[in-house]
Short mmCIF file of C-alpha atoms in Angstrom, two decimals:
data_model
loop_
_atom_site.label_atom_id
_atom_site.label_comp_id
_atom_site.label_asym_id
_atom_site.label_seq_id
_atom_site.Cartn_x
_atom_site.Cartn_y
_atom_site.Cartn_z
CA UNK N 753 135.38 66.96 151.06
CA UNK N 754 135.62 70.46 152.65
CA UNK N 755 135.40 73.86 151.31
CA UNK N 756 138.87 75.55 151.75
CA UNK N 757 138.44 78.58 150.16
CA UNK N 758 136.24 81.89 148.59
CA UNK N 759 137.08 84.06 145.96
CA UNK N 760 134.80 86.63 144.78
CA UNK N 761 135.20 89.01 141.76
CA UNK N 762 133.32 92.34 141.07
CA UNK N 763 132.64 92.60 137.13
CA UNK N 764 130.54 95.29 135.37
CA UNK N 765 129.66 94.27 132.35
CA UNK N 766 127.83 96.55 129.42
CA UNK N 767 124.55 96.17 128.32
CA UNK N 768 123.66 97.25 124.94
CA UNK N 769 121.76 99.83 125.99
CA UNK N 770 125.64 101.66 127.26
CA UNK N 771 124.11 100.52 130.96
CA UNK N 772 126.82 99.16 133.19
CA UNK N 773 126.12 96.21 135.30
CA UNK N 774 127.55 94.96 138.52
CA UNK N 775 127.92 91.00 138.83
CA UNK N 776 129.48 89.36 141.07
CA UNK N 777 131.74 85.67 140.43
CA UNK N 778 131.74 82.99 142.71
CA UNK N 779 134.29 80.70 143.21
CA UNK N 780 134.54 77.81 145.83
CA UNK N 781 137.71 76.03 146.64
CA UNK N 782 137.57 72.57 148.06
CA UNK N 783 140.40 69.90 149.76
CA UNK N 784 139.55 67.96 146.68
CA UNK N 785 140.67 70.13 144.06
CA UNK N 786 137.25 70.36 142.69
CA UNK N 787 136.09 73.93 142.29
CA UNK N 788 132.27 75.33 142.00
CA UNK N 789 131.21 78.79 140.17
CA UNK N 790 128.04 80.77 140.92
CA UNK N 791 126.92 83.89 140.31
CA UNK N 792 125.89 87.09 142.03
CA UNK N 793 123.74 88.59 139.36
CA UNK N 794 123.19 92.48 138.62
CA UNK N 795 123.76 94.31 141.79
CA UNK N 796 122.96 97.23 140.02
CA UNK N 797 119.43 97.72 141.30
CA UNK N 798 118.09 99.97 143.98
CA UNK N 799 118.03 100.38 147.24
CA UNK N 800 120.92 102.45 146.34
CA UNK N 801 123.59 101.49 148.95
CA UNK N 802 126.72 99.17 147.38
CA UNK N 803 127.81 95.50 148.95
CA UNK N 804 131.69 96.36 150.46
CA UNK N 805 132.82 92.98 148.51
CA UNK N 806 135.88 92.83 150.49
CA UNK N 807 133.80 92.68 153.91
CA UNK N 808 131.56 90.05 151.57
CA UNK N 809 134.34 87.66 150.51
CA UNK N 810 135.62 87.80 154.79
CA UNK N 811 132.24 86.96 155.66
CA UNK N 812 131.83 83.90 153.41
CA UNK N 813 134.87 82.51 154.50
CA UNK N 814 133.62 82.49 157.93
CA UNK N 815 130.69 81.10 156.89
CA UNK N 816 132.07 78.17 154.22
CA UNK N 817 135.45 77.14 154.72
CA UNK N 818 135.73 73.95 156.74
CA UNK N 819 132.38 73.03 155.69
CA UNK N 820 130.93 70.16 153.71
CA UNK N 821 129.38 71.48 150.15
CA UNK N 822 126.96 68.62 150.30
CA UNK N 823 125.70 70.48 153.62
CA UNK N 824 123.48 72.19 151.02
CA UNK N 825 120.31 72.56 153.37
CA UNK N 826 122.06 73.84 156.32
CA UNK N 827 124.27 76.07 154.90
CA UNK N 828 121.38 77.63 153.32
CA UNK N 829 120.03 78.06 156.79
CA UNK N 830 122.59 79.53 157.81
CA UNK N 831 123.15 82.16 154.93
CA UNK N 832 119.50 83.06 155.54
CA UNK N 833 120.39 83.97 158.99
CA UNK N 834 123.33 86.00 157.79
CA UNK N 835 121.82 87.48 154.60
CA UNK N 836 117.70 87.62 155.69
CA UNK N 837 114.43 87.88 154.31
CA UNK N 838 113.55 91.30 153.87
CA UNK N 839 110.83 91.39 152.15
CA UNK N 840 112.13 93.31 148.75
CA UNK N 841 112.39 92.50 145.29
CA UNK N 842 115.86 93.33 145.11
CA UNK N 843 117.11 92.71 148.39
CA UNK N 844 120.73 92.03 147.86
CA UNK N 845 121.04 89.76 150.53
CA UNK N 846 119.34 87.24 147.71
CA UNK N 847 121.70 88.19 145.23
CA UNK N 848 124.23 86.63 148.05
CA UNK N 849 122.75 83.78 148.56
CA UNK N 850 121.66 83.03 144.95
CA UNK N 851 125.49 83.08 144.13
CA UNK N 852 126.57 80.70 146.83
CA UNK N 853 124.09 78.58 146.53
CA UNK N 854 124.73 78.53 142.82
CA UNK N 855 128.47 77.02 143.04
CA UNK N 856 127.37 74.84 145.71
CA UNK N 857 125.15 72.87 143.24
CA UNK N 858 127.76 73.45 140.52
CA UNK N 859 130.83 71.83 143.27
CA UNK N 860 128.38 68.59 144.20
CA UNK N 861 127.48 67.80 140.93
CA UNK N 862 130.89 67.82 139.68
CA UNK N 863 131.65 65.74 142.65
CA UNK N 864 129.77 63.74 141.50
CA UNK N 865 130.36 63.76 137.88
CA UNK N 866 126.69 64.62 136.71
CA UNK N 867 124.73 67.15 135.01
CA UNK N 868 123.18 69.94 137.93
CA UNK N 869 119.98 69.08 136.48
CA UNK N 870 120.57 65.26 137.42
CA UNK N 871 121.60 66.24 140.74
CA UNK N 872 117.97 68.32 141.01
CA UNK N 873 116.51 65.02 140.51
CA UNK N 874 116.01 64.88 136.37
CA UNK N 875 114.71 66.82 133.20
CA UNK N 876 111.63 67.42 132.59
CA UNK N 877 112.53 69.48 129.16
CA UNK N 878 115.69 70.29 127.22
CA UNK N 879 114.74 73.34 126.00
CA UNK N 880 112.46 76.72 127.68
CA UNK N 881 110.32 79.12 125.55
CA UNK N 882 111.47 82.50 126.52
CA UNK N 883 110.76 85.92 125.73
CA UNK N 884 112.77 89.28 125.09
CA UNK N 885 112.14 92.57 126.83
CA UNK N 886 111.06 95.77 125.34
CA UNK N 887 112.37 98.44 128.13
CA UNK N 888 109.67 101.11 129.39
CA UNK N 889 108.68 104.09 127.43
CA UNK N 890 109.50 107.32 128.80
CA UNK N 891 109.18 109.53 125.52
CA UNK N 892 107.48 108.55 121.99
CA UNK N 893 110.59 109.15 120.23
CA UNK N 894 111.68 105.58 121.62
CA UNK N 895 109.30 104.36 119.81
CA UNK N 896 110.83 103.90 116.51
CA UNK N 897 113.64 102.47 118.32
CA UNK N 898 111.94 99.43 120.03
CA UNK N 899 110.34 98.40 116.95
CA UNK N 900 113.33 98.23 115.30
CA UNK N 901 114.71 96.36 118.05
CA UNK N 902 111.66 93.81 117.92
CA UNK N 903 112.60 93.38 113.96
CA UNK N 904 116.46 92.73 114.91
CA UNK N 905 115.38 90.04 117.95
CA UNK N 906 112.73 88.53 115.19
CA UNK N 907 115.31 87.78 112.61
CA UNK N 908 117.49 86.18 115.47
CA UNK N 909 114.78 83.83 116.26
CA UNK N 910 112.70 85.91 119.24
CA UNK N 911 109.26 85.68 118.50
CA UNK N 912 107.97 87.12 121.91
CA UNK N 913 108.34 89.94 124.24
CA UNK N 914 107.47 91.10 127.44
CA UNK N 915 106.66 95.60 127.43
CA UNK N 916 107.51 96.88 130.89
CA UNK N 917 104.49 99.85 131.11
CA UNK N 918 103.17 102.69 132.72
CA UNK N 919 105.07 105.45 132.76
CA UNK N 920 104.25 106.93 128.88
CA UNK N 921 100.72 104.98 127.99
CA UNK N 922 100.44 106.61 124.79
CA UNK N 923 103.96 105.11 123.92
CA UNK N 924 103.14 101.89 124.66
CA UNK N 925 99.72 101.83 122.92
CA UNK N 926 101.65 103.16 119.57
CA UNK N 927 104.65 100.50 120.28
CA UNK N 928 101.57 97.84 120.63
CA UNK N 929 100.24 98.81 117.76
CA UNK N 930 103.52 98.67 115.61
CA UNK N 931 104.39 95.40 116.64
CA UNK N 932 100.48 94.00 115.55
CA UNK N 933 100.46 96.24 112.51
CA UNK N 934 103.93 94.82 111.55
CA UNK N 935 104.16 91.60 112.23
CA UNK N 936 100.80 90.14 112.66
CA UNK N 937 100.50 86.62 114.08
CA UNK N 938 104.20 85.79 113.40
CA UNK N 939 105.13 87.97 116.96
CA UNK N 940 103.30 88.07 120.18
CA UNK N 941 103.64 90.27 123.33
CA UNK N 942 103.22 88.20 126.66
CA UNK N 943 103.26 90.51 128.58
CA UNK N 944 102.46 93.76 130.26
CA UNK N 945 104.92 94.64 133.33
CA UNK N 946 104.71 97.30 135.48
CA UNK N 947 107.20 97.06 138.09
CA UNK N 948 105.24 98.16 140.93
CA UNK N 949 105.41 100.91 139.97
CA UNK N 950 101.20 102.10 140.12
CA UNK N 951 98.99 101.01 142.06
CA UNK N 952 96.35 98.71 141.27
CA UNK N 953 93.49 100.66 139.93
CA UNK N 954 95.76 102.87 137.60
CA UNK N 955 97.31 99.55 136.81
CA UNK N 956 93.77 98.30 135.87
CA UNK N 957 93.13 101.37 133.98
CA UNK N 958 95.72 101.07 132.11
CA UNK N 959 95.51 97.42 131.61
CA UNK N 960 91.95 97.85 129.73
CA UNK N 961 93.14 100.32 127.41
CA UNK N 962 96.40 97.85 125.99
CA UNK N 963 94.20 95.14 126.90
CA UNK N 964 92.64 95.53 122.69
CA UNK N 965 95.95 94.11 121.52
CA UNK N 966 96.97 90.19 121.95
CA UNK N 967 98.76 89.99 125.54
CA UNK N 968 98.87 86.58 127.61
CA UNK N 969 98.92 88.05 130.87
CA UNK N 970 99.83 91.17 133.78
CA UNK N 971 102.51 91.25 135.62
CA UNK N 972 103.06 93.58 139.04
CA UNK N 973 100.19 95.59 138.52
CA UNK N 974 100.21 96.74 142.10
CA UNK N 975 102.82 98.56 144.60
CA UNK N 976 104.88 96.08 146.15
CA UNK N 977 103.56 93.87 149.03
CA UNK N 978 99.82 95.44 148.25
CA UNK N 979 98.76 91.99 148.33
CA UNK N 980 95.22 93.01 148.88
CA UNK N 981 95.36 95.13 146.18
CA UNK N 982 96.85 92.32 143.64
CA UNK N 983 93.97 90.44 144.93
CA UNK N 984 91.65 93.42 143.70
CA UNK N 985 93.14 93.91 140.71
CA UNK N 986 93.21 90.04 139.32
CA UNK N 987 89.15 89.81 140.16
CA UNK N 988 89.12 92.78 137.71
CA UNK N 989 91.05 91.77 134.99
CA UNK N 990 90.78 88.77 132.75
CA UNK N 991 94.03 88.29 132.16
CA UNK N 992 96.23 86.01 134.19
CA UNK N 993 98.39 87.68 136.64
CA UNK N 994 101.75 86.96 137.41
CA UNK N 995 103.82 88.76 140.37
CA UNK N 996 107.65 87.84 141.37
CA UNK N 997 108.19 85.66 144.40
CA UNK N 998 111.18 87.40 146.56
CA UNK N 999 110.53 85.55 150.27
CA UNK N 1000 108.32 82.54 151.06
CA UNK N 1001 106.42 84.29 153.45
CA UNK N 1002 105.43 86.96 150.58
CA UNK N 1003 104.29 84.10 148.55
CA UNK N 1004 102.68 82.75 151.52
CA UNK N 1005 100.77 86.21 151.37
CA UNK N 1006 99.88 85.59 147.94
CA UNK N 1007 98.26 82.39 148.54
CA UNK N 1008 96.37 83.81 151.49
CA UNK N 1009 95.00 86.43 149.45
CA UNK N 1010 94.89 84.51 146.49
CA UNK N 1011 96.52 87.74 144.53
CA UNK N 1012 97.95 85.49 141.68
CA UNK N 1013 97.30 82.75 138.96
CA UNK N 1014 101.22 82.50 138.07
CA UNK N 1015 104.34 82.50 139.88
CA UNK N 1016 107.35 84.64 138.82
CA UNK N 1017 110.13 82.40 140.40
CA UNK N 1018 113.68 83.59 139.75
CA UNK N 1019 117.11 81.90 141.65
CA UNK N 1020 119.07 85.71 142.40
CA UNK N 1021 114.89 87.22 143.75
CA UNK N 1022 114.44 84.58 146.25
CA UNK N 1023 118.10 83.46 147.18
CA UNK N 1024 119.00 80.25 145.14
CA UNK N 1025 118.21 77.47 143.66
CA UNK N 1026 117.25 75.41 147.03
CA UNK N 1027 114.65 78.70 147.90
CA UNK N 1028 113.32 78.31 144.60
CA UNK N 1029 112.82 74.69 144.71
CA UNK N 1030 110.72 75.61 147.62
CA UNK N 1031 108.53 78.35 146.10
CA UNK N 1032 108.31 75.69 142.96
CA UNK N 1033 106.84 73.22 145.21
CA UNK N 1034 104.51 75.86 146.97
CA UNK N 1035 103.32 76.93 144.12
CA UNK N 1036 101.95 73.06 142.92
CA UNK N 1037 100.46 73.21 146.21
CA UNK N 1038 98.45 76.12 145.78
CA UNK N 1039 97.66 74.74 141.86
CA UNK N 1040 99.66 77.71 140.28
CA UNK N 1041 101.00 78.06 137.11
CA UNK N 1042 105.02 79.50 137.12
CA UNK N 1043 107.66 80.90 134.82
CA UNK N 1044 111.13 81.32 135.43
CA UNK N 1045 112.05 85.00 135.98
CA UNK N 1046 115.24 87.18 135.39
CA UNK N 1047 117.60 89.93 136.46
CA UNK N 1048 119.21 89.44 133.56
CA UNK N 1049 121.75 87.04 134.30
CA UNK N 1050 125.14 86.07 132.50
CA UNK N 1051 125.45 82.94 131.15
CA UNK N 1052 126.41 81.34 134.63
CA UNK N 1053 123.39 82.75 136.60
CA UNK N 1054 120.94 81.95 133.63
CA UNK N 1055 122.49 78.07 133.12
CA UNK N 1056 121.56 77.87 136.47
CA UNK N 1057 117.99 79.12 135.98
CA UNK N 1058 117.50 76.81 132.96
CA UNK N 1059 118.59 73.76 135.32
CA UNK N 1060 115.63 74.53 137.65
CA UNK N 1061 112.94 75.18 134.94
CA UNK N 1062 113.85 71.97 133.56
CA UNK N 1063 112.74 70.08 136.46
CA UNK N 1064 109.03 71.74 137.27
CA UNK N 1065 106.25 69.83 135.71
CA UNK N 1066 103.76 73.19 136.14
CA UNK N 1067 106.33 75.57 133.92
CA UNK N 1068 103.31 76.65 132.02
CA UNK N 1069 104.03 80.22 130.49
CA UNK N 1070 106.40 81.81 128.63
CA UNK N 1071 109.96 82.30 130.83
CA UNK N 1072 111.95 85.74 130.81
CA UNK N 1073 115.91 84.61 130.98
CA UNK N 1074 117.64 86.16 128.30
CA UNK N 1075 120.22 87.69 129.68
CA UNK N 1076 123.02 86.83 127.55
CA UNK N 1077 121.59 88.38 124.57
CA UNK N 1078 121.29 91.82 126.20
CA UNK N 1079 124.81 92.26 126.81
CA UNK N 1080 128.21 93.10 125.16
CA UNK N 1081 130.33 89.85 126.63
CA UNK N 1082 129.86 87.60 129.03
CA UNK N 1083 132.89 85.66 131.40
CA UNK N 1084 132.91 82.22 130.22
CA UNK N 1085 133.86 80.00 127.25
CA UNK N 1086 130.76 78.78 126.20
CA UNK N 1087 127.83 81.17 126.29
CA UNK N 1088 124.63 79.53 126.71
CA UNK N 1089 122.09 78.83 123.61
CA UNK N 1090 119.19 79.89 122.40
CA UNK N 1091 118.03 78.48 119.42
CA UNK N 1092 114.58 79.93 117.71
CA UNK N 1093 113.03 81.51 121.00
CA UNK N 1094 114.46 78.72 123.13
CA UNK N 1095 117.11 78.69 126.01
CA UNK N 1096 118.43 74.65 125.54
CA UNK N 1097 119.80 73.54 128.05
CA UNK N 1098 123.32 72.02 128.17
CA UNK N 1099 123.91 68.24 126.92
CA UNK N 1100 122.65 65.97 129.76
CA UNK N 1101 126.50 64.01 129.76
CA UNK N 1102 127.78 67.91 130.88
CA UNK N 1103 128.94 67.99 134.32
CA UNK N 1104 128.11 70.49 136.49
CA UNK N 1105 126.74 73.31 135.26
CA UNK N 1106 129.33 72.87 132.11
CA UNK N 1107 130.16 76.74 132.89
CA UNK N 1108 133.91 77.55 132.10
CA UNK N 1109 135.29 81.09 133.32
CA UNK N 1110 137.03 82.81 130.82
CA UNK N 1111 139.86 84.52 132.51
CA UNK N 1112 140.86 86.88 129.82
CA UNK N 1113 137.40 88.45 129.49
CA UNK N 1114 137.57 88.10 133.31
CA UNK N 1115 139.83 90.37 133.54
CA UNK N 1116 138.64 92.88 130.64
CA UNK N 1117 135.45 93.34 132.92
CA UNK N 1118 136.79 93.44 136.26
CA UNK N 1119 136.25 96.41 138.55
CA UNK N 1120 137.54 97.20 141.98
CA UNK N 1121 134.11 97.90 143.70
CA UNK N 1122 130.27 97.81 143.74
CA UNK N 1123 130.33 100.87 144.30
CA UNK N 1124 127.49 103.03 141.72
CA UNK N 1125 129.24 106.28 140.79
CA UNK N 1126 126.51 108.69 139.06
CA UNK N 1127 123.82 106.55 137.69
CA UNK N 1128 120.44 107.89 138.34
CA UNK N 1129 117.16 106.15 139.46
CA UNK N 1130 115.95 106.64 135.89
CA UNK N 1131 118.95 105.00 134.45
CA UNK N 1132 118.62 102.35 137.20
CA UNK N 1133 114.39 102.00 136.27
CA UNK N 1134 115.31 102.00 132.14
CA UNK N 1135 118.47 99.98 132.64
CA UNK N 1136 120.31 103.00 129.91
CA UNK N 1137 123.10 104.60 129.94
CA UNK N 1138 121.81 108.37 129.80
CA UNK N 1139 118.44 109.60 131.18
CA UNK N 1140 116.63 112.85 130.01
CA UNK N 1141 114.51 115.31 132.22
#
């Protein structure tokens, strides 16, 4: 069997929040008449350049066509030398190779006519605890809002959340306090996140003041790549601490500097499913815990995600893919599920990734380019549609 062809198509679809994303649909054509989907998941991140997806789809046909899509390893290799490590979260060249790599699994297992997750080499679960997110704080007036939120998610079945933090500390002390004062034991945060975005002793500072409330663990409590300073940070805190995995050698750093107790190992931050595998395994090595991460996929990206976790026997914390809930539509037939806090995995008889496009809401979210228009870095940071000074 050979590939024949690529087909890529630009969609931005809606959040709830009014934000638009950019995603990116994969489609691989083989000889065989079997066809494999993947997806390029939420381009719209900084750095603040756009992928030409013209120049994109040329590329991958130089790359793909005339090649075996059981070649899985080595045409990984070479769409690493193509689309490199750089050593970013949100290095797009990931988002690339996630996608590929994505409807390469999707092609062989149909192939083969299994189940992606048989084709990883079995299920360890049918189902993954995950959590939704509570978007930063900028203002106290938002408040209000994300408690209601947390009360509409609760009713729907989501009894945990993850609080991205640091910019307005009061806010997110009175949003902690809400959530305890309202709920009580029947919700639980799991997580602080801060993106990076201080570095680690303001991190710490702040961590000890929210620390009073019920949280499992820390996530990014340092500027990116201060692995040093992660290191610091986690001797400090008694918390678990959890930091996103977006090139081997970064985790390799990690490891070195022994910065983390958990792995945050996501397909579109690292390149794939086969990179991911490889973190995974690292990760055992090193006697980490992980979770699955998130961009905040569509149902294709986060099927894929949900094959993976299913496999790791050290998935011990609460995963982030919820994607599908945060947005107005998605492009396939059959959404994925999430039943009471859970994202189930597909019937083990479903072949391939059991991902259908949807060509009708294909085309209601299609757009020409990648291109970003006027969003601003805020909007970009609090994933909304309007920002205030």
């Amino acid at each position: 069997m050979k590939i024949t062809d690529v087909q890529l198509t630009a969609i931005g679809m809606p959040r709830l929040t009014g934000f638009v994303n950019k995603h990116v649909i994969v489609q691989l054509f083989t000889d065989e008449g079997i066809e494999g989907i993947g997806e390029m998941s939420d381009f719209s991140h900084l750095p603040k350049y756009a992928v030409d997806i013209v120049d994109l789809e040329r590329t991958l046909k130089q790359i793909l066509v005339g090649k075996n899509p059981f070649d899985i390893a080595p045409i990984n290799t070479e769409l690493n030398g193509n689309f490199p490590e750089a050593m970013y979260y949100y290095e797009k060249g990931s988002f690339i190779r996630n996608g590929v790599d994505t409807a390469l699994y999707d092609l062989c297992a149909k192939a083969l006519g299994v189940s992606v997750s048989d084709l990883l080499g079995g299920r360890q679960r049918e189902k993954i605890k995950v959590c939704f997110p509570i978007f930063r704080h900028r203002f106290m007036d938002e408040v209000e809002a994300n408690l209601e939120l947390v009360k509409k998610q609760y009713e729907k079945g989501f009894d945990v959340f993850r609080l991205y933090v640091g910019k307005n500390v009061d806010a997110d002390e009175a949003f902690l306090a809400g959530v305890y004062n309202e709920f009580g034991g029947k919700v639980k945060v799991k997580s602080l996140d801060f993106s990076h975005l201080l570095d680690w002793k303001e991190a710490l500072r702040i961590t000890r003041r929210l620390a009073k409330y019920p949280i499992d663990l820390v996530e990014s409590p340092a500027l990116r790549n201060d692995f040093a300073g992660l290191h610091h940070f986690r001797m400090r805190c008694e918390l678990p601490v959890s930091e996103h995995v977006w090139s081997l050698r970064q985790q390799s750093e990690m490891i070195k500097h022994d910065s983390v107790d958990i792995f945050n190992i996501a397909p579109v931050f690292i390149g794939g499913i086969t990179q991911a595998r490889k973190a995974a395994d690292a990760a055992a090595v090193a006697e980490k815990s992980v979770l699955i991460g998130t961009t905040q996929e569509l149902s294709i990206g986060t099927t894929a995600m949900a094959y993976f976790g299913s496999t790791l026997d050290h998935l011990n914390y609460i995963s982030d893919p919820t994607g599908p809930e945060l947005y107005v539509g998605d492009v396939v037939k059959n959404k994925v599920n999430y039943e009471n806090g859970y994202l189930h995995l597909p019937e083990r008889s479903t072949i391939g990734l059991g991902m259908e496009l949807d060509w009708e809401k294909v085309e209601q979210y299609r757009v020409e380019s990648l291109n970003w228009e006027d969003v601003s870095v805020h909007q970009l940071q609090d994933r909304t549609a309007q920002t205030r000074a």
